[in-house]
């Protein structure tokens, strides 16, 4: 419904807060969802989502909801289905070039984003094109599954910096998971690593330090610089034959 959609965009801040609360609840329910089975929950969740978001935002169930990044305005209402907009055809009064009776979806989106904390940063993030295979599926359930999995992975990581490294090298990890592991290292692996460090790098460095500290570089006795000379060279003015 067009009027309700505009109303929701004007209250984007409120709906963002409400959604965050809701998201925290469904992510926390992940253990229960996994026990029931996400596949079984898909149909009832999609039904609930279609009706709730359909009423509030004219949601088209693309399955990859980006409402929080588009000022709580569904970009699928744009006749061109632009995920990054607006296009160059916005009318002078802010209405759509294709449907002159309605406000440009993206003009509304930028207005809504301006009312949300960090909204203008989020709307500037370039969104990928819609994957039509996901149309009709529940974004809510997808978010719960993805975020809960991410949190599980983070919890299993012994060291948060390891997890960050794994995220930074996601592609490398996909191909070779061992290249950026996130799981606990077994003691045996760590002790081997430690002993290698001791016998190679550490010992070599210790040896170097010792040789520098214990053996001052001394040339042969006869090469000692003469008193009054600079750096072993004769003083200026003293002619050498
Ligand atoms: S004017 Fe706005 S709503 Fe209309 S097609 Fe362009 S971006 Fe989409």
Coordinates of C-alpha atoms and ligand atoms in Angstrom, one line a residue:
X1 CA 0.0 0.0 0.0
X2 CA 1.6 3.2 -1.2
X3 CA 0.4 5.5 1.7
X4 CA 1.7 3.0 4.3
X5 CA 5.0 2.7 2.5
X6 CA 5.5 6.5 2.6
X7 CA 4.5 6.5 6.3
X8 CA 7.1 3.7 7.1
X9 CA 9.9 5.7 5.3
X10 CA 9.0 8.8 7.3
X11 CA 9.5 6.7 10.4
X12 CA 12.6 4.8 9.2
X13 CA 14.5 5.4 12.5
X14 CA 11.7 3.7 14.5
X15 CA 11.4 0.7 12.1
X16 CA 15.2 0.3 12.1
X17 CA 15.3 0.0 15.9
X18 CA 12.3 -2.4 15.8
X19 CA 14.0 -4.6 13.2
X20 CA 17.3 -4.7 15.1
X21 CA 15.4 -6.0 18.2
X22 CA 13.6 -8.5 16.1
X23 CA 16.9 -9.6 14.4
X24 CA 18.6 -10.1 17.8
X25 CA 15.7 -12.4 18.8
X26 CA 15.7 -14.6 15.7
X27 CA 19.5 -14.9 15.8
X28 CA 19.3 -16.0 19.4
X29 CA 16.7 -18.6 18.4
X30 CA 19.1 -20.2 16.0
X31 CA 19.7 -23.3 18.2
X32 CA 16.0 -23.9 18.3
X33 CA 15.7 -23.3 14.5
X34 CA 18.4 -25.8 13.8
X35 CA 16.7 -28.4 15.9
X36 CA 13.5 -27.9 14.1
X37 CA 15.2 -27.6 10.7
X38 CA 15.5 -24.4 8.7
X39 CA 13.9 -26.1 5.7
X40 CA 10.7 -26.7 7.7
X41 CA 10.6 -23.1 8.9
X42 CA 11.0 -21.6 5.4
X43 CA 7.3 -21.7 4.4
X44 CA 5.8 -20.3 7.6
X45 CA 8.5 -17.6 7.9
X46 CA 8.1 -16.6 4.2
X47 CA 4.3 -16.3 4.7
X48 CA 4.8 -14.1 7.8
X49 CA 7.4 -12.0 6.2
X50 CA 5.5 -11.5 3.0
X51 CA 2.4 -10.3 4.8
X52 CA 4.1 -8.1 7.4
X53 CA 6.6 -6.4 5.1
X54 CA 4.2 -6.4 2.3
X55 CA 1.8 -4.3 4.3
X56 CA 4.4 -2.0 5.8
X57 CA 6.9 -1.5 2.9
X58 CA 5.2 -2.9 -0.2
X59 CA 7.9 -5.6 0.1
X60 CA 8.3 -7.8 -3.1
X61 CA 10.0 -10.7 -1.3
X62 CA 13.2 -10.5 -3.3
X63 CA 14.8 -12.7 -0.6
X64 CA 17.8 -10.4 -0.2
X65 CA 16.3 -7.6 2.0
X66 CA 18.3 -4.4 2.1
X67 CA 15.7 -2.2 3.8
X68 CA 18.2 -1.2 6.5
X69 CA 20.5 0.2 3.8
X70 CA 17.8 1.9 1.8
X71 CA 16.1 4.1 4.3
X72 CA 13.4 1.4 4.9
X73 CA 12.3 1.8 1.3
X74 CA 12.0 -1.3 -0.8
X75 CA 14.1 -0.8 -3.9
X76 CA 12.1 -3.5 -5.7
X77 CA 9.2 -1.0 -6.1
X78 CA 11.5 0.9 -8.5
X79 CA 10.1 0.0 -12.0
X80 CA 13.7 -0.7 -13.1
X81 CA 14.4 -2.7 -9.9
X82 CA 17.5 -0.6 -9.3
X83 CA 19.5 -1.7 -6.3
X84 CA 21.7 1.4 -6.4
X85 CA 19.9 4.5 -7.4
X86 CA 18.3 6.8 -8.4
X87 CA 18.5 6.6 -12.2
X88 CA 18.9 9.7 -14.2
X89 CA 15.2 10.1 -15.0
X90 CA 13.8 11.5 -11.7
X91 CA 11.3 14.3 -12.4
X92 CA 11.8 17.8 -11.2
X93 CA 9.1 17.3 -8.5
X94 CA 10.9 14.1 -7.2
X95 CA 8.5 11.7 -8.9
X96 CA 9.4 8.7 -11.0
X97 CA 9.9 9.0 -14.7
X98 CA 8.2 5.6 -15.4
X99 CA 5.3 6.1 -12.9
X100 CA 4.7 9.8 -12.7
X101 CA 2.1 9.4 -10.0
X102 CA 4.6 8.1 -7.4
X103 CA 7.6 9.6 -5.7
X104 CA 10.9 8.1 -7.0
X105 CA 11.7 5.2 -4.8
X106 CA 15.3 6.3 -4.5
X107 CA 14.4 9.9 -3.6
X108 CA 12.4 8.4 -0.7
X109 CA 15.2 6.0 0.1
X110 CA 17.7 8.8 0.5
X111 CA 15.2 10.8 2.7
X112 CA 14.6 7.7 4.9
X113 CA 18.4 7.0 5.1
X114 CA 19.0 10.6 6.3
X115 CA 16.7 10.0 9.3
X116 CA 18.6 6.8 10.4
X117 CA 21.8 6.6 12.3
X118 CA 24.6 5.8 9.8
X119 CA 21.9 5.7 7.2
X120 CA 23.7 7.8 4.7
X121 CA 26.8 5.7 5.1
X122 CA 24.9 2.5 4.5
X123 CA 23.0 3.7 1.4
X124 CA 26.3 4.6 -0.2
X125 CA 27.5 1.0 -0.1
X126 CA 27.1 -0.6 -3.5
X127 CA 24.6 -3.4 -3.5
X128 CA 25.0 -6.5 -5.8
X129 CA 22.3 -7.2 -8.4
X130 CA 19.3 -9.3 -7.3
X131 CA 19.7 -13.0 -7.4
X132 CA 16.3 -14.1 -8.8
X133 CA 16.8 -17.6 -7.5
X134 CA 16.2 -16.3 -4.0
X135 CA 12.9 -14.6 -4.9
X136 CA 10.0 -15.6 -2.5
X137 CA 12.4 -17.0 0.2
X138 CA 12.6 -15.6 3.7
X139 CA 15.3 -13.0 4.3
X140 CA 14.6 -13.1 8.0
X141 CA 15.5 -16.8 8.2
X142 CA 18.6 -16.2 5.9
X143 CA 19.8 -13.5 8.3
X144 CA 19.3 -15.6 11.4
X145 CA 21.2 -18.5 9.8
X146 CA 24.1 -16.4 8.4
X147 CA 24.6 -14.3 11.5
X148 CA 24.4 -17.2 13.9
X149 CA 26.9 -19.2 11.8
X150 CA 29.3 -16.2 11.9
X151 CA 29.0 -15.9 15.6
X152 CA 29.6 -19.6 16.1
X153 CA 32.7 -19.4 14.0
X154 CA 33.9 -16.4 16.0
X155 CA 33.3 -18.3 19.3
X156 CA 35.3 -21.2 18.1
X157 CA 38.2 -19.0 17.3
X158 CA 40.9 -19.1 20.0
X159 CA 42.2 -15.7 19.0
X160 CA 39.9 -12.9 17.6
X161 CA 42.8 -11.7 15.4
X162 CA 42.7 -15.1 13.7
X163 CA 39.1 -14.6 12.9
X164 CA 39.8 -11.2 11.4
X165 CA 42.6 -12.7 9.3
X166 CA 40.2 -15.4 8.0
X167 CA 37.7 -12.7 7.1
X168 CA 40.3 -10.6 5.3
X169 CA 41.5 -13.6 3.3
X170 CA 38.1 -15.1 2.7
X171 CA 38.9 -16.2 -0.9
X172 CA 42.2 -17.8 0.1
X173 CA 40.3 -19.6 3.0
X174 CA 37.7 -20.9 0.6
X175 CA 40.3 -22.5 -1.5
X176 CA 42.7 -23.6 1.2
X177 CA 41.1 -23.4 4.7
X178 CA 44.4 -24.3 6.3
X179 CA 45.9 -21.0 4.9
X180 CA 43.9 -18.9 7.4
X181 CA 42.6 -21.3 10.1
X182 CA 40.1 -20.1 12.8
X183 CA 39.9 -23.2 15.0
X184 CA 41.9 -23.9 18.1
X185 CA 45.4 -25.1 17.3
X186 CA 46.2 -28.5 18.9
X187 CA 49.0 -28.4 21.5
X188 CA 51.2 -30.6 19.4
X189 CA 51.1 -28.2 16.5
X190 CA 51.9 -25.3 18.7
X191 CA 54.8 -27.1 20.4
X192 CA 56.3 -28.0 17.1
X193 CA 56.1 -24.4 15.9
X194 CA 57.6 -23.2 19.2
X195 CA 60.5 -25.6 19.0
X196 CA 61.2 -24.6 15.4
X197 CA 61.2 -21.0 16.3
X198 CA 63.7 -21.7 19.2
X199 CA 66.1 -23.7 17.1
X200 CA 66.0 -21.5 14.0
X201 CA 65.2 -17.8 14.4
X202 CA 65.6 -17.3 18.1
X203 CA 68.8 -19.2 18.4
X204 CA 70.3 -17.5 15.4
X205 CA 69.4 -14.1 16.8
X206 CA 70.7 -15.0 20.2
X207 CA 74.0 -16.2 18.6
X208 CA 74.3 -12.9 16.7
X209 CA 73.7 -10.8 19.8
X210 CA 76.3 -12.8 21.7
X211 CA 78.9 -12.4 19.0
X212 CA 78.2 -8.6 19.0
X213 CA 78.2 -8.2 22.7
X214 CA 81.1 -10.5 23.7
X215 CA 83.6 -9.9 20.9
X216 CA 84.3 -6.3 20.3
X217 CA 85.7 -5.9 16.8
X218 CA 89.4 -5.5 17.1
X219 CA 91.8 -5.5 14.3
X220 CA 95.4 -6.6 14.7
X221 CA 97.3 -4.8 17.4
X222 CA 99.4 -2.9 14.9
X223 CA 96.2 -1.5 13.3
X224 CA 95.2 0.4 16.5
X225 CA 94.5 4.0 15.6
X226 CA 97.2 6.4 16.6
X227 CA 96.4 8.8 19.4
X228 CA 95.3 12.1 18.0
X229 CA 94.2 10.5 14.8
X230 CA 90.6 10.5 13.5
X231 CA 89.2 7.1 12.7
X232 CA 92.7 5.7 12.3
X233 CA 93.6 8.3 9.7
X234 CA 96.5 10.6 10.4
X235 CA 95.7 14.0 11.7
X236 CA 95.6 16.7 9.1
X237 CA 98.8 18.6 8.9
X238 CA 101.0 15.7 9.8
X239 CA 102.7 14.7 6.6
X240 CA 103.3 11.0 6.1
X241 CA 106.3 9.9 4.0
Ligands
LIG1 S1 12.9 7.5 -11.2 FE1 13.4 6.4 -9.3 S2 11.8 4.9 -9.1 FE2 11.6 5.7 -11.2 S3 12.8 4.2 -12.4 FE3 14.2 5.9 -11.8 S4 15.2 5.2 -9.9 FE4 13.4 3.9 -10.2

